[in-house]
Structures are given as C-alpha cells and as structure tokens.
Amino acid sequence: MVCELERALGNFLNGCKTNLEIKDWVTGKAKLNNPNDKYVKILKKFKDLTELDLENQLTEHFFLVDYFRYYFR
C-alpha cells in the first residue's frame, strides 16, 4: 500500500510541477559536497539513467518521506 501511495503522490506531483521544478527542489535539498547525501545520490542516479534513455521522472526515486518534505517545506 505504501508503494501505491508513493506512486499516486508521484503522479500528482508530476501533474502539478515540471521535471525542472522538481529537480530544482531536489538540488536545493542536496548537500552537494557530500557524495553520500541521499539527494546527491538521487540526482546522480537520475542523470545516469536519463543519459541511457531509461528514465523520465525524478519522482521515481522518491520515498514517502520525500513527498512530505516536498509538500511541507
């Protein structure tokens, strides 16, 4: 059920915001000088998969807590 909720929240967020707006938010949360930071890892994985033409939504890498952090900034 949690996965279904995450998917529904992702679909909702993708319908309200552009990939660029979501990426800007993730970049703002990332501690870019820490390669082990969760959001740095999300950005890297998204970039790598996008370059291979295997990815199109950054929210695929979000967990439930990330949606709460996004909506209740």
mmCIF file of C-alpha atoms in Angstrom:
data_model
loop_
_atom_site.group_PDB
_atom_site.id
_atom_site.type_symbol
_atom_site.label_atom_id
_atom_site.label_comp_id
_atom_site.label_asym_id
_atom_site.label_seq_id
_atom_site.Cartn_x
_atom_site.Cartn_y
_atom_site.Cartn_z
ATOM 1 C CA MET A 1 0.000 0.000 0.000
ATOM 2 C CA VAL A 2 2.883 2.359 0.714
ATOM 3 C CA CYS A 3 4.219 1.796 -2.816
ATOM 4 C CA GLU A 4 0.805 2.597 -4.258
ATOM 5 C CA LEU A 5 0.658 5.784 -2.179
ATOM 6 C CA GLU A 6 4.158 6.778 -3.346
ATOM 7 C CA ARG A 7 3.151 6.161 -6.957
ATOM 8 C CA ALA A 8 -0.048 8.208 -6.560
ATOM 9 C CA LEU A 9 1.840 11.078 -4.925
ATOM 10 C CA GLY A 10 4.434 10.932 -7.711
ATOM 11 C CA ASN A 11 1.748 11.105 -10.368
ATOM 12 C CA PHE A 12 0.118 14.020 -8.569
ATOM 13 C CA LEU A 13 3.397 15.916 -8.187
ATOM 14 C CA ASN A 14 4.355 15.271 -11.820
ATOM 15 C CA GLY A 15 0.979 16.641 -12.869
ATOM 16 C CA CYS A 16 1.498 19.840 -10.873
ATOM 17 C CA LYS A 17 5.200 20.535 -11.404
ATOM 18 C CA THR A 18 7.668 20.187 -14.249
ATOM 19 C CA ASN A 19 10.684 17.902 -14.044
ATOM 20 C CA LEU A 20 12.840 21.032 -13.833
ATOM 21 C CA GLU A 21 10.903 22.383 -10.834
ATOM 22 C CA ILE A 22 11.200 19.039 -9.060
ATOM 23 C CA LYS A 23 14.904 18.802 -9.926
ATOM 24 C CA ASP A 24 15.469 22.322 -8.572
ATOM 25 C CA TRP A 25 13.837 21.304 -5.285
ATOM 26 C CA VAL A 26 15.978 18.140 -5.025
ATOM 27 C CA THR A 27 19.114 20.132 -5.856
ATOM 28 C CA GLY A 28 18.216 22.628 -3.119
ATOM 29 C CA LYS A 29 17.903 19.792 -0.590
ATOM 30 C CA ALA A 30 21.171 18.113 -1.676
ATOM 31 C CA LYS A 31 24.371 18.641 0.240
ATOM 32 C CA LEU A 32 26.455 18.761 -2.922
ATOM 33 C CA ASN A 33 29.775 18.457 -1.064
ATOM 34 C CA ASN A 34 28.674 15.105 0.436
ATOM 35 C CA PRO A 35 28.698 12.235 -2.097
ATOM 36 C CA ASN A 36 26.760 10.077 0.381
ATOM 37 C CA ASP A 37 23.880 12.538 0.676
ATOM 38 C CA LYS A 38 20.543 10.950 -0.250
ATOM 39 C CA TYR A 39 19.568 13.718 -2.668
ATOM 40 C CA VAL A 40 23.011 13.794 -4.322
ATOM 41 C CA LYS A 41 22.610 10.067 -4.970
ATOM 42 C CA ILE A 42 19.106 10.584 -6.364
ATOM 43 C CA LEU A 43 20.348 13.273 -8.757
ATOM 44 C CA LYS A 44 23.276 11.129 -9.915
ATOM 45 C CA LYS A 45 21.155 8.041 -10.487
ATOM 46 C CA PHE A 46 18.528 10.088 -12.351
ATOM 47 C CA LYS A 47 21.230 11.687 -14.546
ATOM 48 C CA ASP A 48 22.847 8.335 -15.300
ATOM 49 C CA LEU A 49 19.542 6.692 -16.220
ATOM 50 C CA THR A 50 18.431 9.697 -18.289
ATOM 51 C CA GLU A 51 21.654 9.549 -20.316
ATOM 52 C CA LEU A 52 20.839 5.903 -21.080
ATOM 53 C CA ASP A 53 17.298 6.932 -22.028
ATOM 54 C CA LEU A 54 15.922 4.750 -19.226
ATOM 55 C CA GLU A 55 14.381 7.439 -17.023
ATOM 56 C CA ASN A 56 11.929 10.262 -17.361
ATOM 57 C CA GLN A 57 10.577 11.061 -13.869
ATOM 58 C CA LEU A 58 12.700 12.114 -10.931
ATOM 59 C CA THR A 59 9.895 11.216 -8.537
ATOM 60 C CA GLU A 60 10.527 7.519 -9.289
ATOM 61 C CA HIS A 61 13.415 7.842 -6.828
ATOM 62 C CA PHE A 62 11.393 9.428 -4.020
ATOM 63 C CA PHE A 63 10.303 7.669 -0.873
ATOM 64 C CA LEU A 64 7.181 8.573 1.081
ATOM 65 C CA VAL A 65 9.151 10.864 3.398
ATOM 66 C CA ASP A 66 10.399 12.873 0.401
ATOM 67 C CA TYR A 67 6.846 13.747 -0.582
ATOM 68 C CA PHE A 68 6.181 15.050 2.923
ATOM 69 C CA ARG A 69 9.404 17.070 2.783
ATOM 70 C CA TYR A 70 8.310 18.491 -0.571
ATOM 71 C CA TYR A 71 4.765 19.380 0.381
ATOM 72 C CA PHE A 72 5.561 20.654 3.881
ATOM 73 C CA ARG A 73 8.765 22.579 3.159
#
